[in-house]
Structures are given as structure tokens and as C-alpha cells.
């Protein structure tokens, strides 16, 4: 695979990319454990990329069980620099209805179960800024693809990440609206922050499946969500095709905010730690 590879993480309802030619399915082990599934190296319209279904291809991994470190590290070690994250979300705003897409630019971490959220620790000290977790150039590519595919979309807003797997209570949903959040999901934290530590350009295509439960008549059921998910998957497939073509033709330089993140000198690290840092900084 070439330098600066493209990666896609598929969320709920997006377990494969349609029309691909599979080059290889990689079983990857990382220093952080095993990713959610094999990483699929594939081609679509001549554009090569890597695909990983976040919950596994048979959707057997809960949001808090996803090994986010292993997923991001596996993709990074394969050369992925541009990471398109596809996610099902609930909407917290009237103007973002089910069936539409939202391209958030901020995250609020409301997870509670102590998910591993950093590659650092155990002898490696590092700190990255998450002030701008989304790469705006990559987001622009997705925005253009949404327009090209004629899918209604909303640019900007905050994604609040709850622990799950239960959906929120009405009281919680109103609190999150009070925070000003636009969409709600269970997976993009710590995924987005780990992508930042790995120096990747990360952007989310959030597919709205429901209005969460803040509206009078809503209570958020999987039955309702599954109906919308099918249509959202069709939209996402069209958007992904356009985004892949555009990105492949217009690869941009990435702002490597993590370059100076690691404070521990190499002399104080084990060979394994040096290798982890090499992969992350690549
Ligand atoms: C079945 S809806 C709830 C589920 O969908 C989202 O996952 P993903 O971001 O991987 O699409 C949400 O966060 C929940 O995990
Ligand atoms: N309402 C919701 N809350 C959390 N995650 C979701 N994913 C899809 N809809 C959701």
C-alpha cells in the first residue's frame, strides 16, 4: 500500500463497503490487543483503502467492548493517515432529522466505564491537544460527497458520547440538549482522541437514525432505528464512494499535532515502547 493510506471504520449498519474488490484480509495483532475484526484491504473504482467494521462484521462487540486502541493502532501500522469514521447517532436537534447526516466538529466525553483512551502510559508520557479533534480538510471532502450524493446534511456541532449500551433516559437527553450537543452516540470517544494521538486526519460521518428520546413522542427503539439504518447505509455507501475518489485525487498534508506529544526520552524506553512511538509518529 502507498504512503498516506485511507481508512474507513464502519459503524452500526455499515459492515462492508459495496462493490469492492478485496485485495487482502489482514489478521492483525497489536501491542494493545486484537482489533474488532480483520482489516480489509480493498479497492473501489481503482482507489485503495482499508476497512474495519467497528463492532465486527457480525456486530458482536458492544460500544464499551470495542478495543479502540487496537483498532486505531492496527490501521496506523498499515499506513492509514486519513480516517473516515462512519457512525449511527441520535439527533438532539429538530433540524437534524433521521435519514440526514451530521458532520460534527467537537466531542463531549460522557463515557463512564473507564475505556482505555490513550496509547501512552506504563512508561510513556504524552499529551495531545483535542481542541480540534476533527480534520477540517477531511470534513470538507465528506461535505462535498454528501452534496454530490444529494443527501441532506448538517455541518458542525458536538457529538456527545455516552457509555451505553442503553439509550438515554428523557432527563439525560434533555441535559445533553442543554449542553448544546447536536448528536449522541456511544463510540467516537475515545476513537477520535486516539486517532489524534496517532497523528491521523480523522472525520466523522454521523448518520442520524432517531431523535433520541427528548421529543414528546419518542422513546428510541432498536426496531425504529433499524428501519432508518438501512436507508442510511445506502446514503453512506454513495457518500463513501465519492469521498474516496475525491480524497485519493487530493491527498493533503496533515497537521501532526502529536509530533511533540511524547515527553519521555527514547533512552528511558524499552524497545517495544520505542516501536509503539515510531508507529504513532510515522
Ligand atoms: C444500534 S444504534 C446504537 C449504536 O450505534 C452507534 O454505533 P456506531 O457509532 O458504531 O455506529 C452507537 O454509538 C451505538 O453503539
Ligand atoms: N439515540 C442514540 N443514543 C446513543 N447512540 C445512538 N446511536 C443511534 N442512536 C443513538
Coordinates of C-alpha atoms and ligand atoms in Angstrom, one line a residue:
X1 CA 0.0 0.0 0.0
X2 CA 1.1 3.5 -0.8
X3 CA 2.1 6.1 1.8
X4 CA -0.7 8.0 3.4
X5 CA -3.4 5.3 3.1
X6 CA -7.1 5.9 3.5
X7 CA -9.0 4.0 6.2
X8 CA -12.7 3.7 6.9
X9 CA -14.3 2.5 10.2
X10 CA -17.8 1.3 9.6
X11 CA -20.3 1.7 12.3
X12 CA -23.8 0.3 13.1
X13 CA -25.4 -0.7 9.8
X14 CA -22.2 -0.3 7.7
X15 CA -20.5 -3.7 7.9
X16 CA -19.0 -3.7 4.5
X17 CA -18.3 -1.4 1.5
X18 CA -20.4 -2.3 -1.5
X19 CA -18.8 -3.0 -4.9
X20 CA -15.2 -3.5 -3.6
X21 CA -12.5 -5.8 -4.9
X22 CA -10.8 -7.4 -1.9
X23 CA -7.1 -7.3 -2.1
X24 CA -6.4 -9.0 1.3
X25 CA -8.0 -9.6 4.7
X26 CA -5.4 -8.9 7.4
X27 CA -5.5 -10.6 10.8
X28 CA -3.7 -8.0 12.9
X29 CA -2.4 -8.3 16.5
X30 CA -1.2 -5.1 18.2
X31 CA 0.6 -4.3 21.4
X32 CA -2.9 -3.2 22.6
X33 CA -4.7 -6.4 21.7
X34 CA -6.9 -7.5 18.9
X35 CA -9.0 -5.2 16.6
X36 CA -12.8 -5.7 16.2
X37 CA -12.3 -7.8 13.1
X38 CA -9.9 -8.5 10.2
X39 CA -8.8 -5.3 8.4
X40 CA -9.9 -5.5 4.8
X41 CA -7.6 -4.0 2.2
X42 CA -9.7 -3.3 -0.8
X43 CA -10.1 -1.3 -4.0
X44 CA -13.2 0.7 -5.1
X45 CA -13.1 2.4 -8.6
X46 CA -9.3 2.0 -8.5
X47 CA -8.9 3.6 -5.1
X48 CA -7.2 1.5 -2.5
X49 CA -8.2 1.7 1.2
X50 CA -8.5 -0.2 4.5
X51 CA -11.9 -1.0 6.1
X52 CA -12.6 -2.1 9.6
X53 CA -16.2 -2.7 11.0
X54 CA -16.2 -1.2 14.5
X55 CA -18.4 -3.8 16.1
X56 CA -17.1 -6.7 13.9
X57 CA -18.8 -7.8 10.7
X58 CA -21.5 -9.7 12.6
X59 CA -22.0 -6.8 15.1
X60 CA -20.9 -8.8 18.1
X61 CA -18.9 -6.1 20.0
X62 CA -20.7 -3.6 22.3
X63 CA -19.6 0.1 22.2
X64 CA -17.7 -0.2 25.6
X65 CA -16.2 -3.6 24.5
X66 CA -14.6 -2.2 21.3
X67 CA -10.8 -2.2 21.6
X68 CA -10.4 1.3 20.2
X69 CA -6.6 1.3 20.8
X70 CA -6.2 -1.9 18.8
X71 CA -8.4 -0.6 16.0
X72 CA -6.6 2.7 15.6
X73 CA -3.1 1.2 16.1
X74 CA -3.8 -1.6 13.6
X75 CA -4.9 0.9 10.9
X76 CA -2.0 3.2 11.7
X77 CA 0.5 0.4 11.5
X78 CA -0.9 -0.3 8.0
X79 CA -0.2 3.2 6.9
X80 CA -3.6 4.8 7.4
X81 CA -3.4 8.6 7.7
X82 CA -6.9 9.7 6.6
X83 CA -9.6 8.0 8.7
X84 CA -13.2 8.3 7.9
X85 CA -15.4 7.2 10.8
X86 CA -18.9 6.3 10.0
X87 CA -21.3 6.2 12.9
X88 CA -25.0 5.9 13.7
X89 CA -26.3 8.7 16.0
X90 CA -29.4 10.0 17.6
X91 CA -30.3 13.6 16.9
X92 CA -30.6 16.2 19.7
X93 CA -31.8 19.0 17.3
X94 CA -35.0 19.3 15.4
X95 CA -33.2 20.4 12.3
X96 CA -31.2 17.2 12.0
X97 CA -33.9 14.6 11.2
X98 CA -33.5 10.8 10.9
X99 CA -32.1 9.9 7.5
X100 CA -29.9 13.0 7.4
X101 CA -26.1 13.2 8.0
X102 CA -24.3 15.3 10.5
X103 CA -20.5 16.2 10.3
X104 CA -19.6 17.1 13.9
X105 CA -16.5 19.0 14.8
X106 CA -16.4 18.6 18.6
X107 CA -16.9 15.7 21.0
X108 CA -18.1 15.7 24.6
X109 CA -16.9 12.7 26.6
X110 CA -19.8 11.4 28.7
X111 CA -18.5 7.8 29.0
X112 CA -18.3 6.4 32.4
X113 CA -16.8 2.9 32.3
X114 CA -13.1 3.8 32.1
X115 CA -12.5 2.9 28.4
X116 CA -8.8 2.9 27.6
X117 CA -8.4 6.3 26.0
X118 CA -4.6 6.7 25.4
X119 CA -1.7 4.8 23.8
X120 CA 0.5 6.3 26.4
X121 CA 1.1 5.1 30.0
X122 CA 3.3 2.5 31.6
X123 CA 6.5 4.4 31.0
X124 CA 5.5 6.6 28.0
X125 CA 4.2 10.0 28.9
X126 CA 2.5 12.0 26.2
X127 CA -0.2 14.7 25.9
X128 CA -2.1 15.8 22.7
X129 CA -4.5 18.7 22.2
X130 CA -8.0 17.6 21.4
X131 CA -9.2 21.2 20.8
X132 CA -9.7 20.4 17.2
X133 CA -10.4 16.6 17.0
X134 CA -11.8 16.7 13.5
X135 CA -9.6 17.4 10.5
X136 CA -11.5 20.2 8.7
X137 CA -10.0 19.3 5.3
X138 CA -11.2 15.7 5.6
X139 CA -14.6 17.0 6.8
X140 CA -14.8 19.2 3.7
X141 CA -14.2 16.1 1.5
X142 CA -17.2 14.4 3.3
X143 CA -19.3 17.5 3.0
X144 CA -18.7 17.7 -0.8
X145 CA -19.6 14.0 -1.0
X146 CA -22.8 14.5 0.9
X147 CA -23.8 17.3 -1.5
X148 CA -22.7 15.2 -4.5
X149 CA -24.8 12.2 -3.3
X150 CA -27.7 14.6 -2.7
X151 CA -28.0 13.5 1.0
X152 CA -29.3 16.2 3.4
X153 CA -26.5 17.1 5.8
X154 CA -25.6 19.5 8.6
X155 CA -22.1 20.7 9.0
X156 CA -20.7 21.2 12.5
X157 CA -21.9 20.6 16.0
X158 CA -20.9 18.4 19.0
X159 CA -21.2 14.7 19.3
X160 CA -21.8 13.6 22.9
X161 CA -20.5 10.1 23.6
X162 CA -22.4 8.2 26.2
X163 CA -21.3 4.8 27.7
X164 CA -24.3 2.8 26.5
X165 CA -25.3 0.2 25.7
X166 CA -28.6 1.5 27.0
X167 CA -30.0 4.6 25.3
X168 CA -30.6 7.7 27.5
X169 CA -33.4 8.5 29.8
X170 CA -35.6 11.5 28.9
X171 CA -34.0 13.5 31.7
X172 CA -30.5 12.7 30.4
X173 CA -31.5 13.5 26.8
X174 CA -32.7 17.0 27.9
X175 CA -29.5 17.6 29.8
X176 CA -27.5 16.8 26.7
X177 CA -29.6 19.2 24.7
X178 CA -28.9 21.7 27.4
X179 CA -25.2 21.2 26.7
X180 CA -25.8 22.3 23.1
X181 CA -24.8 18.9 21.7
X182 CA -26.1 18.1 18.2
X183 CA -25.9 14.3 18.1
X184 CA -25.5 11.5 20.5
X185 CA -23.6 8.2 20.1
X186 CA -21.6 5.6 22.0
X187 CA -18.3 5.2 20.1
X188 CA -16.5 8.3 18.9
X189 CA -14.7 8.8 22.2
X190 CA -12.0 7.6 22.7
X191 CA -11.8 6.7 18.9
X192 CA -11.3 10.3 17.8
X193 CA -8.8 11.1 20.5
X194 CA -6.7 8.0 19.8
X195 CA -6.6 9.0 16.1
X196 CA -5.3 12.3 17.2
X197 CA -2.5 10.6 19.3
X198 CA -1.7 8.6 16.2
X199 CA -1.4 11.8 14.1
X200 CA -4.2 10.9 11.7
X201 CA -6.7 13.1 10.0
X202 CA -10.0 12.0 11.4
X203 CA -13.5 13.0 10.5
X204 CA -16.9 11.6 11.3
X205 CA -19.9 10.9 9.0
X206 CA -22.7 10.7 11.5
X207 CA -25.9 9.0 10.2
X208 CA -28.9 10.1 12.1
X209 CA -31.2 7.2 12.9
X210 CA -33.5 8.7 15.5
X211 CA -34.4 11.8 17.6
X212 CA -33.1 10.2 20.8
X213 CA -35.9 10.5 23.4
X214 CA -36.1 14.2 24.1
X215 CA -39.2 14.7 21.9
X216 CA -42.6 14.1 23.5
X217 CA -43.5 11.1 21.3
X218 CA -40.0 9.5 21.0
X219 CA -38.5 6.8 23.2
X220 CA -35.8 5.4 20.9
X221 CA -36.2 1.8 20.0
X222 CA -33.9 -0.5 18.1
X223 CA -36.8 -1.5 15.9
X224 CA -37.3 2.1 14.7
X225 CA -33.5 2.6 14.4
X226 CA -33.0 -0.5 12.2
X227 CA -35.6 0.8 9.7
X228 CA -33.7 4.1 9.2
X229 CA -30.3 2.4 9.3
X230 CA -31.0 0.5 6.0
X231 CA -31.7 3.8 4.2
X232 CA -28.7 5.5 5.9
X233 CA -26.4 2.7 4.8
X234 CA -27.4 3.3 1.2
X235 CA -26.7 7.0 1.6
X236 CA -23.4 6.3 3.4
X237 CA -22.3 4.0 0.6
X238 CA -22.8 6.7 -2.0
X239 CA -21.1 9.3 0.1
X240 CA -18.1 7.0 0.8
X241 CA -17.6 6.3 -2.9
X242 CA -17.5 10.0 -3.8
X243 CA -15.3 10.8 -0.8
X244 CA -12.8 8.1 -1.7
X245 CA -12.4 9.3 -5.2
X246 CA -12.0 12.9 -4.1
X247 CA -9.6 12.2 -1.3
X248 CA -7.5 9.9 -3.4
X249 CA -7.1 12.6 -6.0
X250 CA -6.5 15.4 -3.5
X251 CA -4.4 14.0 -0.6
X252 CA -3.4 16.9 1.7
X253 CA -0.7 17.4 4.3
X254 CA -1.8 16.5 7.8
X255 CA -1.2 18.8 10.8
X256 CA 0.8 16.4 13.0
X257 CA -0.1 17.9 16.4
X258 CA 1.2 14.8 18.1
X259 CA 4.8 15.2 16.9
X260 CA 5.9 16.8 20.2
X261 CA 3.4 14.9 22.3
X262 CA 5.7 12.4 23.9
X263 CA 7.7 13.8 26.8
X264 CA 9.6 10.7 27.8
X265 CA 13.0 10.4 26.1
X266 CA 13.7 7.3 24.0
X267 CA 16.7 6.4 26.2
X268 CA 14.2 5.8 29.0
X269 CA 12.0 3.4 26.9
X270 CA 12.1 -0.3 26.2
X271 CA 12.5 -1.4 22.5
X272 CA 8.7 -2.2 22.5
X273 CA 7.9 1.3 23.6
X274 CA 10.2 2.8 21.1
X275 CA 8.4 0.8 18.4
X276 CA 5.0 2.0 19.6
X277 CA 6.1 5.6 19.4
X278 CA 7.6 5.0 15.9
X279 CA 4.3 3.7 14.6
X280 CA 2.3 6.5 16.2
X281 CA 4.7 9.2 14.9
X282 CA 5.0 7.8 11.4
Ligands
LIG1 C1 -27.7 0.4 17.1 S1 -27.7 2.0 17.4 C2 -26.6 2.2 18.7 C3 -25.1 2.0 18.3 O1 -24.9 2.6 17.1 C4 -23.8 3.5 17.2 O2 -22.6 2.8 16.9 P1 -21.6 3.3 15.8 O3 -21.0 4.6 16.2 O4 -20.5 2.2 15.8 O5 -22.4 3.4 14.5 C5 -23.9 4.0 18.6 O6 -22.8 4.6 19.1 C6 -24.3 2.7 19.3 O7 -23.1 2.0 19.6
LIG2 N1 -30.2 7.8 20.4 C1 -29.0 7.3 20.4 N2 -28.2 7.4 21.6 C2 -27.0 6.8 21.5 N3 -26.5 6.2 20.5 C3 -27.2 6.1 19.4 N4 -26.9 5.6 18.2 C4 -28.0 5.8 17.4 N5 -29.0 6.4 18.1 C5 -28.5 6.7 19.3

